[in-house]
Backbone as a ProteinNet text record, in pm:
[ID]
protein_1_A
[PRIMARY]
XXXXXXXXXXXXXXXXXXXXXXXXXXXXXXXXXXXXXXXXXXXXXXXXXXXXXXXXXXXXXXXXXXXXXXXXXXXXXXXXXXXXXXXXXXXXXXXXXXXX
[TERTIARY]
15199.5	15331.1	15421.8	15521.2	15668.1	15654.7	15653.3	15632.5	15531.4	15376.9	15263.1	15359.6	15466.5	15520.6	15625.4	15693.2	15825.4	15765.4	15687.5	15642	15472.1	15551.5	15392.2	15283.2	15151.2	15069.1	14987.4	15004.8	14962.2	14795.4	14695.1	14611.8	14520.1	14448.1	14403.8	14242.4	14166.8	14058.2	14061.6	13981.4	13962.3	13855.5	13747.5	13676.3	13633.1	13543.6	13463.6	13368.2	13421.1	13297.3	13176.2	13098.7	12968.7	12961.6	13069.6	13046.3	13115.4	13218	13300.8	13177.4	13113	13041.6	12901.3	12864.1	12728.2	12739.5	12696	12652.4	12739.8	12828.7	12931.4	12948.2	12956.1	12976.5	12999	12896	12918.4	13006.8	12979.9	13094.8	13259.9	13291.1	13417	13433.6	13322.7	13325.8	13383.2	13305	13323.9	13474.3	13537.3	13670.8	13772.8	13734.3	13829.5	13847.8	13734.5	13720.3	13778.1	13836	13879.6	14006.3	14093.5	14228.9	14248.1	14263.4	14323.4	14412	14516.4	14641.7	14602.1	14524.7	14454.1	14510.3	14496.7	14480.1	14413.3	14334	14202.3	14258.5	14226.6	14202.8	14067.6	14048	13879.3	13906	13837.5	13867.4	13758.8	13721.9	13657.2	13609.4	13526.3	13489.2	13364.2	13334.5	13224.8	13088.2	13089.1	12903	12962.7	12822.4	12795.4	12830.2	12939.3	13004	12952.6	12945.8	12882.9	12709.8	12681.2	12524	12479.6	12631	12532	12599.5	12640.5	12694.9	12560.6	12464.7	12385.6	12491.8	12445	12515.6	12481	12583	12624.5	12664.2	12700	12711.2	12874.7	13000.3	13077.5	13074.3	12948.5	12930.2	12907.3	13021	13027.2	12906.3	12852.5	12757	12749.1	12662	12651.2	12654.9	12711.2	12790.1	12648.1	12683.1	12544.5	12552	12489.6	12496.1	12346.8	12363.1	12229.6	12126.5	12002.6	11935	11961.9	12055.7	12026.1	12121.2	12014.8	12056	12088.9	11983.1	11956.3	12133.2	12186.2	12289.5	12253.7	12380.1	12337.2	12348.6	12241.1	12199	12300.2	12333.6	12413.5	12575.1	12624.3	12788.4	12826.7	12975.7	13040	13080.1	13055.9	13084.5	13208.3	13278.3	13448	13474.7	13491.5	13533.9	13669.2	13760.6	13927.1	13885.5	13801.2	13805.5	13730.7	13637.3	13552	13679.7	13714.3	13852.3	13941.4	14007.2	14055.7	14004.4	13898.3	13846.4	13884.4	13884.2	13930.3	14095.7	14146.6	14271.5	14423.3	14377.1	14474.7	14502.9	14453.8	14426.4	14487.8	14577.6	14672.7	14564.7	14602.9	14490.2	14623.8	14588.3	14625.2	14540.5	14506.3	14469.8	14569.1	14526	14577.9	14463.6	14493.5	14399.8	14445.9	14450.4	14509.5	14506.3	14385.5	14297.4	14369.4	14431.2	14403.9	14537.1	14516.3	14603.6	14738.8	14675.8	14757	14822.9
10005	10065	9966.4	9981.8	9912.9	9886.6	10065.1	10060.2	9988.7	9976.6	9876.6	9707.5	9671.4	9519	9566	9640.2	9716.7	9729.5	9801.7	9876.9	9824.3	9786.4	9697.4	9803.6	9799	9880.2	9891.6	9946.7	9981.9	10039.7	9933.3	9976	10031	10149.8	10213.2	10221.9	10156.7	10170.9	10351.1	10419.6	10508.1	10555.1	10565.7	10629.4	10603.5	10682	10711.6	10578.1	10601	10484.8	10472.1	10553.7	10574.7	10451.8	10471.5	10358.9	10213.5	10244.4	10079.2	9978.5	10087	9994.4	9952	10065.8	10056.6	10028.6	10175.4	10162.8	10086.3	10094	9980.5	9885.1	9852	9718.8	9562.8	9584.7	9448.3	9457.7	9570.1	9570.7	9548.4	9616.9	9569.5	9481.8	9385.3	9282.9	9165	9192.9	9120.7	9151.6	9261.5	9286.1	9241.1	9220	9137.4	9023.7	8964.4	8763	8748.1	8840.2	8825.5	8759.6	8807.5	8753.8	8842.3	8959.7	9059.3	9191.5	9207.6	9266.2	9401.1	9501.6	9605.7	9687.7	9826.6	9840.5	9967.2	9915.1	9978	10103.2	10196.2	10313.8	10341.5	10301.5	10341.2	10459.6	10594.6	10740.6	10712.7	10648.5	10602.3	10720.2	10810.4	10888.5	10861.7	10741.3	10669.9	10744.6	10808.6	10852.6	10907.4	10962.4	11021.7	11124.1	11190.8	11319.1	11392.2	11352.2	11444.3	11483.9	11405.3	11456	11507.3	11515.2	11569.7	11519.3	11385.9	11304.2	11242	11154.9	11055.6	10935	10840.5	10699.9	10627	10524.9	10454	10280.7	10195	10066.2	10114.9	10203.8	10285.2	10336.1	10362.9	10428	10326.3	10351.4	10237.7	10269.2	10140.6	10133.4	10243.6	10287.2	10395.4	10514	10567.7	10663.2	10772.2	10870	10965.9	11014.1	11001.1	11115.4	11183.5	11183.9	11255	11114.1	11166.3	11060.5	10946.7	10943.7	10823	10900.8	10995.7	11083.8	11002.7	10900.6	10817.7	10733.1	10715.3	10630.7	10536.3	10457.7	10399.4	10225.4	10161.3	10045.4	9909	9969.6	9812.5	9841.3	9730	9762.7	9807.3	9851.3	9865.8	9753.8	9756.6	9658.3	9675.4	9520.5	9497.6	9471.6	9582	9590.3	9465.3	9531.4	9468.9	9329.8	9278.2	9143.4	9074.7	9117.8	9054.2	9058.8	9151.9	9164.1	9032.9	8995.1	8920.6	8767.8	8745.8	8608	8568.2	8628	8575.6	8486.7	8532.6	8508.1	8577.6	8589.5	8650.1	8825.3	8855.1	9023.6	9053.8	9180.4	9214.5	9357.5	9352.6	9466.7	9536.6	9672.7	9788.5	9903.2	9951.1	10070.3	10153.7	10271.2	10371.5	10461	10486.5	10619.3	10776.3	10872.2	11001.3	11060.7	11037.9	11125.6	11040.2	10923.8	10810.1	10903.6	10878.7	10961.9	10827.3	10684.2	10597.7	10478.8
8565.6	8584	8658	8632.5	8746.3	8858.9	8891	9055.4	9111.4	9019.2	9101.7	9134.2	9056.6	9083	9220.6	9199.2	9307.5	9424.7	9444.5	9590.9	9650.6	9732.6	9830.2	9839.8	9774.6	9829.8	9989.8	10062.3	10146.6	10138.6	10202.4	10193.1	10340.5	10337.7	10472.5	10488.1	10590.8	10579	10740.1	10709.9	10825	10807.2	10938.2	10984.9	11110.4	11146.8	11294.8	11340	11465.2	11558	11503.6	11424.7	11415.8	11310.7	11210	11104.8	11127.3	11203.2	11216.5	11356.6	11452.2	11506.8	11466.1	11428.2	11383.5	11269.7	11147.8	11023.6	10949.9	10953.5	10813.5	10878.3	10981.4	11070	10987.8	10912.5	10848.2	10721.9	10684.2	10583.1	10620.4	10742.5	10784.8	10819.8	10924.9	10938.5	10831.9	10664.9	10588.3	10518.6	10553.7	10528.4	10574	10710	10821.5	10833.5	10795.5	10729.6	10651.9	10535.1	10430.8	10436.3	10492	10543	10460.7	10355.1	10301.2	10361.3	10283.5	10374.2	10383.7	10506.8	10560.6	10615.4	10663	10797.9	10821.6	10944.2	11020.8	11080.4	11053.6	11191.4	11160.9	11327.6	11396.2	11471	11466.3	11552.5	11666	11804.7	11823.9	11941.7	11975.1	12020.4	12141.6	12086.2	12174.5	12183.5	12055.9	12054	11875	11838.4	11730.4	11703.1	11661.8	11726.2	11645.2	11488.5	11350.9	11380.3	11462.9	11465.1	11622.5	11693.3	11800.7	11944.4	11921.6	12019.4	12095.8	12011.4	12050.3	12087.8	12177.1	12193.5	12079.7	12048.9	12002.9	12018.3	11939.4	12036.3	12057.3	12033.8	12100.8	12244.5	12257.8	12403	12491.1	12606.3	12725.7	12780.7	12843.9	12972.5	13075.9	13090.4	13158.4	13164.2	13055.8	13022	12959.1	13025.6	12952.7	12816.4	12755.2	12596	12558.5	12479.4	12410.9	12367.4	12400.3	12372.4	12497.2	12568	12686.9	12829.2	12871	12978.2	13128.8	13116.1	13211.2	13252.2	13126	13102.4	13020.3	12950.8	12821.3	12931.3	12863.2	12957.2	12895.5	12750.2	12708	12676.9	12698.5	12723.7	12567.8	12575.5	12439.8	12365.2	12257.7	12145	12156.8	12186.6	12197.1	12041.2	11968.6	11820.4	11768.4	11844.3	11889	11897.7	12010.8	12035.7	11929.7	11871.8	11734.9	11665.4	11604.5	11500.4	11560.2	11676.1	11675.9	11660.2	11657.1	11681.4	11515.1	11421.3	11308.5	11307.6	11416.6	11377.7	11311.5	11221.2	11165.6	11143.7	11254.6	11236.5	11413.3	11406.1	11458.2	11528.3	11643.8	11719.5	11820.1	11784.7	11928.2	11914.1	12083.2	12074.9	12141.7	12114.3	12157.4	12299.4	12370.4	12411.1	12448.1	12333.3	12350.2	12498.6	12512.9	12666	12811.1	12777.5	12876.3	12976.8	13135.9	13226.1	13270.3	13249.3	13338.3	13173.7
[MASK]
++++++++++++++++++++++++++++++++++++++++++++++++++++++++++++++++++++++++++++++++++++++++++++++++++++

C-alpha cells in the first residue's frame, strides 16, 4: 500500500521483567545490537508477578520475595546500562511508585 512508503512505521517491543531480564534476554539483547529503529517498554516489577512473585535477575539485592526469604544475594541486572553500551540506543526510566 501507499501509506507503508508515507507513514514511518513505528515499531513496539513490550513485556514484563520476567522476559526482558531473564527468559528472552538474549533475544532482546540480539535486537538491540541490531541498530534497528525499536522501542522497548520493559513493565519491570522486579520479581515474577505471573507466577507468584519469585525473584528474578529484576529483583534488587536484598530484597525478599518468594523463594529467597532470606533476601536475594545478587544485585539487579542494570538492563538500561547493557542497552546502552551498544551505543546507539536511547534509555529512560520512569518509576510510577517512586516518592522523590
Amino acid at each position: 500500500a501507499v501509506a507503508d512508503y508515507l507513514v514511518k512505521k513505528s515499531v513496539w517491543l513490550i513485556g514484563g521483567d520476567g522476559w526482558a531480564y531473564d527468559i528472552g534476554f538474549g533475544g532482546l539483547d540480539h535486537v538491540l545490537s541490531s541498530g534497528r529503529n525499536l522501542k522497548v517498554l520493559v513493565l519491570d516489577t522486579e520479581v515474577y508477578s505471573n507466577t507468584g512473585g519469585q525473584a528474578s535477575k529484576a529483583t534488587p539485592r536484598a530484597a525478599v520475595a518468594k523463594f529467597a526469604a532470606g533476601g536475594k544475594p545478587a544485585a539487579k541486572k542494570d538492563l538500561g546500562m547493557i542497552a546502552m553500551s551498544y551505543g546507539n540506543v536511547y534509555v529512560a526510566r520512569v518509576a510510577m511508585g517512586g516518592r522523590d
